[in-house]
Amino acid sequence: MTPLRDLLEACRQLDRETFCAMHAPGALVHTSLDHQLVDDSAAGASTLRSIGWAEMTRASAEAYKALFVEPRVGRDKVVIGRAPHCDLTIDDVSLAERHAEVSIDGSSERPAFRIRALEDLLGTRVNDERLGVGVWRELRSGTRLQLGFTRFFFFSSGDLYVMVRQLFEVAS
């Protein structure tokens, strides 16, 4: 996982288009803190919630980490699980060996992302709704994901760029 603090310098030095070209098309953002990361009152919103962030400190901002969702060469899917052969391996016993799969349709200027549960050990939730095995659900920036007991927010790389800049402005 890459601490968002480490991405801040790239966000300061690069424009959004260059940042996106240098990074995977999407990322899962994780923190052990119980903060609301995005304002989910508007569908697809990727702006930080202003209420409740006034007390944000640099230390808590640095607790956020990103896992980039990047398919292997020649593939358009990323398998997430605790097994070492997964594309994204997460060391958490609450995840199945092959827990979920993210599909990336990069045929357009703005890639489309979907997720489906592969196994139902402790479940996969999208915006707090349980996802049945094999059922696909669209991912948009700000979507809340729960894989087993591990919680993430999904962001496209362009929205991650904006979010990182905003997060550290709020925490300053």
PDB file of C-alpha atoms in Angstrom:
ATOM      1  CA  MET A   1       0.000   0.000   0.000  1.00  0.00           C
ATOM      2  CA  THR A   2       1.195   3.499  -0.812  1.00  0.00           C
ATOM      3  CA  PRO A   3       0.609   6.160   1.862  1.00  0.00           C
ATOM      4  CA  LEU A   4      -1.308   9.091   0.367  1.00  0.00           C
ATOM      5  CA  ARG A   5       1.361  11.347   1.856  1.00  0.00           C
ATOM      6  CA  ASP A   6       3.817   9.770  -0.639  1.00  0.00           C
ATOM      7  CA  LEU A   7       1.465  10.615  -3.518  1.00  0.00           C
ATOM      8  CA  LEU A   8       1.167  14.245  -2.443  1.00  0.00           C
ATOM      9  CA  GLU A   9       4.509  15.268  -3.941  1.00  0.00           C
ATOM     10  CA  ALA A  10       3.549  13.754  -7.296  1.00  0.00           C
ATOM     11  CA  CYS A  11       0.204  15.575  -7.127  1.00  0.00           C
ATOM     12  CA  ARG A  12       2.001  18.858  -6.465  1.00  0.00           C
ATOM     13  CA  GLN A  13       4.506  18.411  -9.295  1.00  0.00           C
ATOM     14  CA  LEU A  14       2.268  16.907 -11.980  1.00  0.00           C
ATOM     15  CA  ASP A  15      -0.939  17.963 -13.621  1.00  0.00           C
ATOM     16  CA  ARG A  16      -3.881  15.574 -13.389  1.00  0.00           C
ATOM     17  CA  GLU A  17      -3.421  14.141 -16.891  1.00  0.00           C
ATOM     18  CA  THR A  18       0.258  13.301 -16.306  1.00  0.00           C
ATOM     19  CA  PHE A  19      -0.506  11.805 -12.878  1.00  0.00           C
ATOM     20  CA  CYS A  20      -3.163   9.555 -14.447  1.00  0.00           C
ATOM     21  CA  ALA A  21      -0.793   8.451 -17.206  1.00  0.00           C
ATOM     22  CA  MET A  22       1.822   7.441 -14.612  1.00  0.00           C
ATOM     23  CA  HIS A  23      -0.525   5.502 -12.300  1.00  0.00           C
ATOM     24  CA  ALA A  24      -3.019   2.666 -12.556  1.00  0.00           C
ATOM     25  CA  PRO A  25      -6.523   3.686 -13.664  1.00  0.00           C
ATOM     26  CA  GLY A  26      -8.044   3.191 -10.208  1.00  0.00           C
ATOM     27  CA  ALA A  27      -7.190   2.792  -6.536  1.00  0.00           C
ATOM     28  CA  LEU A  28      -8.654   1.413  -3.335  1.00  0.00           C
ATOM     29  CA  VAL A  29      -8.049   3.821  -0.455  1.00  0.00           C
ATOM     30  CA  HIS A  30      -7.870   2.315   3.029  1.00  0.00           C
ATOM     31  CA  THR A  31      -7.563   3.664   6.538  1.00  0.00           C
ATOM     32  CA  SER A  32      -7.943   2.146   9.953  1.00  0.00           C
ATOM     33  CA  LEU A  33      -9.538   5.405  11.115  1.00  0.00           C
ATOM     34  CA  ASP A  34     -13.298   5.811  11.250  1.00  0.00           C
ATOM     35  CA  HIS A  35     -13.511   8.922   9.038  1.00  0.00           C
ATOM     36  CA  GLN A  36     -15.990   9.612   6.280  1.00  0.00           C
ATOM     37  CA  LEU A  37     -13.698  10.171   3.314  1.00  0.00           C
ATOM     38  CA  VAL A  38     -16.130  11.546   0.773  1.00  0.00           C
ATOM     39  CA  ASP A  39     -19.370  13.456   0.727  1.00  0.00           C
ATOM     40  CA  ASP A  40     -21.750  10.708  -0.312  1.00  0.00           C
ATOM     41  CA  SER A  41     -24.812  12.948  -0.367  1.00  0.00           C
ATOM     42  CA  ALA A  42     -24.358  13.433  -4.125  1.00  0.00           C
ATOM     43  CA  ALA A  43     -24.150  10.408  -6.397  1.00  0.00           C
ATOM     44  CA  GLY A  44     -20.647   9.864  -7.702  1.00  0.00           C
ATOM     45  CA  ALA A  45     -19.253  12.734  -5.626  1.00  0.00           C
ATOM     46  CA  SER A  46     -15.534  12.683  -5.020  1.00  0.00           C
ATOM     47  CA  THR A  47     -15.104  15.806  -2.938  1.00  0.00           C
ATOM     48  CA  LEU A  48     -14.132  15.709   0.689  1.00  0.00           C
ATOM     49  CA  ARG A  49     -16.785  16.232   3.290  1.00  0.00           C
ATOM     50  CA  SER A  50     -16.168  19.632   4.883  1.00  0.00           C
ATOM     51  CA  ILE A  51     -18.169  18.936   8.027  1.00  0.00           C
ATOM     52  CA  GLY A  52     -16.157  16.854  10.473  1.00  0.00           C
ATOM     53  CA  TRP A  53     -12.827  17.433   8.747  1.00  0.00           C
ATOM     54  CA  ALA A  54     -11.931  20.596  10.652  1.00  0.00           C
ATOM     55  CA  GLU A  55     -10.287  18.447  13.327  1.00  0.00           C
ATOM     56  CA  MET A  56      -8.309  16.423  10.797  1.00  0.00           C
ATOM     57  CA  THR A  57      -4.628  16.352  11.665  1.00  0.00           C
ATOM     58  CA  ARG A  58      -1.597  15.554   9.548  1.00  0.00           C
ATOM     59  CA  ALA A  59      -1.188  12.314  11.502  1.00  0.00           C
ATOM     60  CA  SER A  60      -4.678  11.106  10.643  1.00  0.00           C
ATOM     61  CA  ALA A  61      -4.324  12.237   7.012  1.00  0.00           C
ATOM     62  CA  GLU A  62      -1.168  10.163   6.767  1.00  0.00           C
ATOM     63  CA  ALA A  63      -3.084   7.066   7.909  1.00  0.00           C
ATOM     64  CA  TYR A  64      -4.684   6.751   4.462  1.00  0.00           C
ATOM     65  CA  LYS A  65      -3.074   4.329   2.027  1.00  0.00           C
ATOM     66  CA  ALA A  66      -3.784   3.514  -1.619  1.00  0.00           C
ATOM     67  CA  LEU A  67      -3.732   0.157  -3.374  1.00  0.00           C
ATOM     68  CA  PHE A  68      -3.593   0.750  -7.113  1.00  0.00           C
ATOM     69  CA  VAL A  69      -5.940  -1.400  -9.190  1.00  0.00           C
ATOM     70  CA  GLU A  70      -3.819  -2.273 -12.191  1.00  0.00           C
ATOM     71  CA  PRO A  71      -4.438  -5.321 -14.342  1.00  0.00           C
ATOM     72  CA  ARG A  72      -1.558  -7.461 -15.516  1.00  0.00           C
ATOM     73  CA  VAL A  73      -0.448  -7.007 -19.111  1.00  0.00           C
ATOM     74  CA  GLY A  74      -3.054  -8.352 -21.510  1.00  0.00           C
ATOM     75  CA  ARG A  75      -5.808  -8.555 -18.875  1.00  0.00           C
ATOM     76  CA  ASP A  76      -8.714  -6.303 -17.984  1.00  0.00           C
ATOM     77  CA  LYS A  77      -9.472  -7.770 -14.551  1.00  0.00           C
ATOM     78  CA  VAL A  78      -7.808  -7.623 -11.141  1.00  0.00           C
ATOM     79  CA  VAL A  79      -8.374 -10.400  -8.583  1.00  0.00           C
ATOM     80  CA  ILE A  80      -8.310  -9.289  -4.936  1.00  0.00           C
ATOM     81  CA  GLY A  81      -7.813 -11.734  -2.089  1.00  0.00           C
ATOM     82  CA  ARG A  82      -5.441 -13.010   0.544  1.00  0.00           C
ATOM     83  CA  ALA A  83      -3.743 -15.643  -1.654  1.00  0.00           C
ATOM     84  CA  PRO A  84      -0.247 -14.704  -2.866  1.00  0.00           C
ATOM     85  CA  HIS A  85      -1.187 -15.394  -6.499  1.00  0.00           C
ATOM     86  CA  CYS A  86      -3.882 -12.661  -6.516  1.00  0.00           C
ATOM     87  CA  ASP A  87      -3.240  -9.443  -8.422  1.00  0.00           C
ATOM     88  CA  LEU A  88      -3.888  -7.493  -5.197  1.00  0.00           C
ATOM     89  CA  THR A  89      -2.996  -9.474  -2.086  1.00  0.00           C
ATOM     90  CA  ILE A  90      -4.407  -8.204   1.207  1.00  0.00           C
ATOM     91  CA  ASP A  91      -3.114  -9.812   4.382  1.00  0.00           C
ATOM     92  CA  ASP A  92      -6.429 -10.182   6.203  1.00  0.00           C
ATOM     93  CA  VAL A  93      -7.912 -13.509   7.340  1.00  0.00           C
ATOM     94  CA  SER A  94     -11.431 -12.134   6.820  1.00  0.00           C
ATOM     95  CA  LEU A  95     -10.849 -12.196   3.041  1.00  0.00           C
ATOM     96  CA  ALA A  96     -11.245 -15.322   0.967  1.00  0.00           C
ATOM     97  CA  GLU A  97      -8.219 -16.509  -0.991  1.00  0.00           C
ATOM     98  CA  ARG A  98      -9.873 -15.111  -4.150  1.00  0.00           C
ATOM     99  CA  HIS A  99     -12.379 -12.691  -2.660  1.00  0.00           C
ATOM    100  CA  ALA A 100     -13.426 -10.300  -5.436  1.00  0.00           C
ATOM    101  CA  GLU A 101     -12.627  -9.249  -8.961  1.00  0.00           C
ATOM    102  CA  VAL A 102     -12.509  -5.739 -10.435  1.00  0.00           C
ATOM    103  CA  SER A 103     -13.133  -5.367 -14.165  1.00  0.00           C
ATOM    104  CA  ILE A 104     -11.711  -2.363 -15.995  1.00  0.00           C
ATOM    105  CA  ASP A 105     -13.109  -1.283 -19.355  1.00  0.00           C
ATOM    106  CA  GLY A 106     -10.472   1.103 -20.626  1.00  0.00           C
ATOM    107  CA  SER A 107     -11.890   1.416 -24.122  1.00  0.00           C
ATOM    108  CA  SER A 108     -13.013   4.991 -23.483  1.00  0.00           C
ATOM    109  CA  GLU A 109     -11.247   8.102 -22.229  1.00  0.00           C
ATOM    110  CA  ARG A 110     -12.721   7.480 -18.762  1.00  0.00           C
ATOM    111  CA  PRO A 111     -12.378   3.794 -17.832  1.00  0.00           C
ATOM    112  CA  ALA A 112     -15.428   2.059 -16.361  1.00  0.00           C
ATOM    113  CA  PHE A 113     -14.958  -0.131 -13.278  1.00  0.00           C
ATOM    114  CA  ARG A 114     -17.090  -2.985 -11.932  1.00  0.00           C
ATOM    115  CA  ILE A 115     -16.661  -5.400  -9.028  1.00  0.00           C
ATOM    116  CA  ARG A 116     -18.046  -8.854  -8.301  1.00  0.00           C
ATOM    117  CA  ALA A 117     -17.687 -11.206  -5.352  1.00  0.00           C
ATOM    118  CA  LEU A 118     -15.867 -14.448  -6.144  1.00  0.00           C
ATOM    119  CA  GLU A 119     -16.388 -16.158  -2.775  1.00  0.00           C
ATOM    120  CA  ASP A 120     -18.712 -15.489   0.120  1.00  0.00           C
ATOM    121  CA  LEU A 121     -16.492 -16.112   3.148  1.00  0.00           C
ATOM    122  CA  LEU A 122     -17.348 -12.945   5.086  1.00  0.00           C
ATOM    123  CA  GLY A 123     -18.961 -11.072   2.242  1.00  0.00           C
ATOM    124  CA  THR A 124     -18.390  -8.187  -0.092  1.00  0.00           C
ATOM    125  CA  ARG A 125     -20.331  -4.966   0.378  1.00  0.00           C
ATOM    126  CA  VAL A 126     -20.704  -2.072  -2.043  1.00  0.00           C
ATOM    127  CA  ASN A 127     -22.065   1.090  -0.396  1.00  0.00           C
ATOM    128  CA  ASP A 128     -23.171  -1.105   2.545  1.00  0.00           C
ATOM    129  CA  GLU A 129     -25.197  -3.442   0.286  1.00  0.00           C
ATOM    130  CA  ARG A 130     -24.148  -7.089   0.329  1.00  0.00           C
ATOM    131  CA  LEU A 131     -23.018  -8.331  -3.069  1.00  0.00           C
ATOM    132  CA  GLY A 132     -23.919 -11.887  -4.047  1.00  0.00           C
ATOM    133  CA  VAL A 133     -21.298 -14.180  -5.551  1.00  0.00           C
ATOM    134  CA  GLY A 134     -20.960 -13.540  -9.281  1.00  0.00           C
ATOM    135  CA  VAL A 135     -23.061 -10.351  -9.249  1.00  0.00           C
ATOM    136  CA  TRP A 136     -21.385  -7.339 -10.899  1.00  0.00           C
ATOM    137  CA  ARG A 137     -21.756  -3.833  -9.450  1.00  0.00           C
ATOM    138  CA  GLU A 138     -20.489  -0.565 -10.927  1.00  0.00           C
ATOM    139  CA  LEU A 139     -17.716   1.286  -9.082  1.00  0.00           C
ATOM    140  CA  ARG A 140     -17.579   5.075  -9.098  1.00  0.00           C
ATOM    141  CA  SER A 141     -15.203   7.366  -7.290  1.00  0.00           C
ATOM    142  CA  GLY A 142     -16.240   7.514  -3.655  1.00  0.00           C
ATOM    143  CA  THR A 143     -17.880   4.063  -3.662  1.00  0.00           C
ATOM    144  CA  ARG A 144     -17.528   2.399  -0.260  1.00  0.00           C
ATOM    145  CA  LEU A 145     -16.279  -1.187  -0.385  1.00  0.00           C
ATOM    146  CA  GLN A 146     -16.017  -3.735   2.365  1.00  0.00           C
ATOM    147  CA  LEU A 147     -14.139  -6.941   1.641  1.00  0.00           C
ATOM    148  CA  GLY A 148     -14.485  -9.177   4.684  1.00  0.00           C
ATOM    149  CA  PHE A 149     -13.805  -6.767   7.554  1.00  0.00           C
ATOM    150  CA  THR A 150     -11.524  -4.474   5.523  1.00  0.00           C
ATOM    151  CA  ARG A 151     -13.001  -1.186   4.324  1.00  0.00           C
ATOM    152  CA  PHE A 152     -11.956   0.834   1.306  1.00  0.00           C
ATOM    153  CA  PHE A 153     -13.083   3.695  -0.859  1.00  0.00           C
ATOM    154  CA  PHE A 154     -12.677   3.362  -4.609  1.00  0.00           C
ATOM    155  CA  PHE A 155     -11.324   6.258  -6.702  1.00  0.00           C
ATOM    156  CA  SER A 156     -10.406   6.627 -10.353  1.00  0.00           C
ATOM    157  CA  SER A 157      -6.812   7.864 -10.636  1.00  0.00           C
ATOM    158  CA  GLY A 158      -8.003  11.324 -11.739  1.00  0.00           C
ATOM    159  CA  ASP A 159     -10.287  11.652  -8.738  1.00  0.00           C
ATOM    160  CA  LEU A 160      -7.560  10.236  -6.466  1.00  0.00           C
ATOM    161  CA  TYR A 161      -5.317  13.077  -7.669  1.00  0.00           C
ATOM    162  CA  VAL A 162      -7.961  15.653  -6.694  1.00  0.00           C
ATOM    163  CA  MET A 163      -8.742  13.899  -3.403  1.00  0.00           C
ATOM    164  CA  VAL A 164      -5.076  13.728  -2.302  1.00  0.00           C
ATOM    165  CA  ARG A 165      -4.624  17.437  -2.953  1.00  0.00           C
ATOM    166  CA  GLN A 166      -7.833  18.268  -1.044  1.00  0.00           C
ATOM    167  CA  LEU A 167      -7.064  15.904   1.826  1.00  0.00           C
ATOM    168  CA  PHE A 168      -3.750  17.533   2.609  1.00  0.00           C
ATOM    169  CA  GLU A 169      -5.130  21.060   2.184  1.00  0.00           C
ATOM    170  CA  VAL A 170      -7.759  20.230   4.835  1.00  0.00           C
ATOM    171  CA  ALA A 171      -5.136  18.626   7.098  1.00  0.00           C
ATOM    172  CA  SER A 172      -2.728  21.570   6.852  1.00  0.00           C
TER     173      SER A 172
END
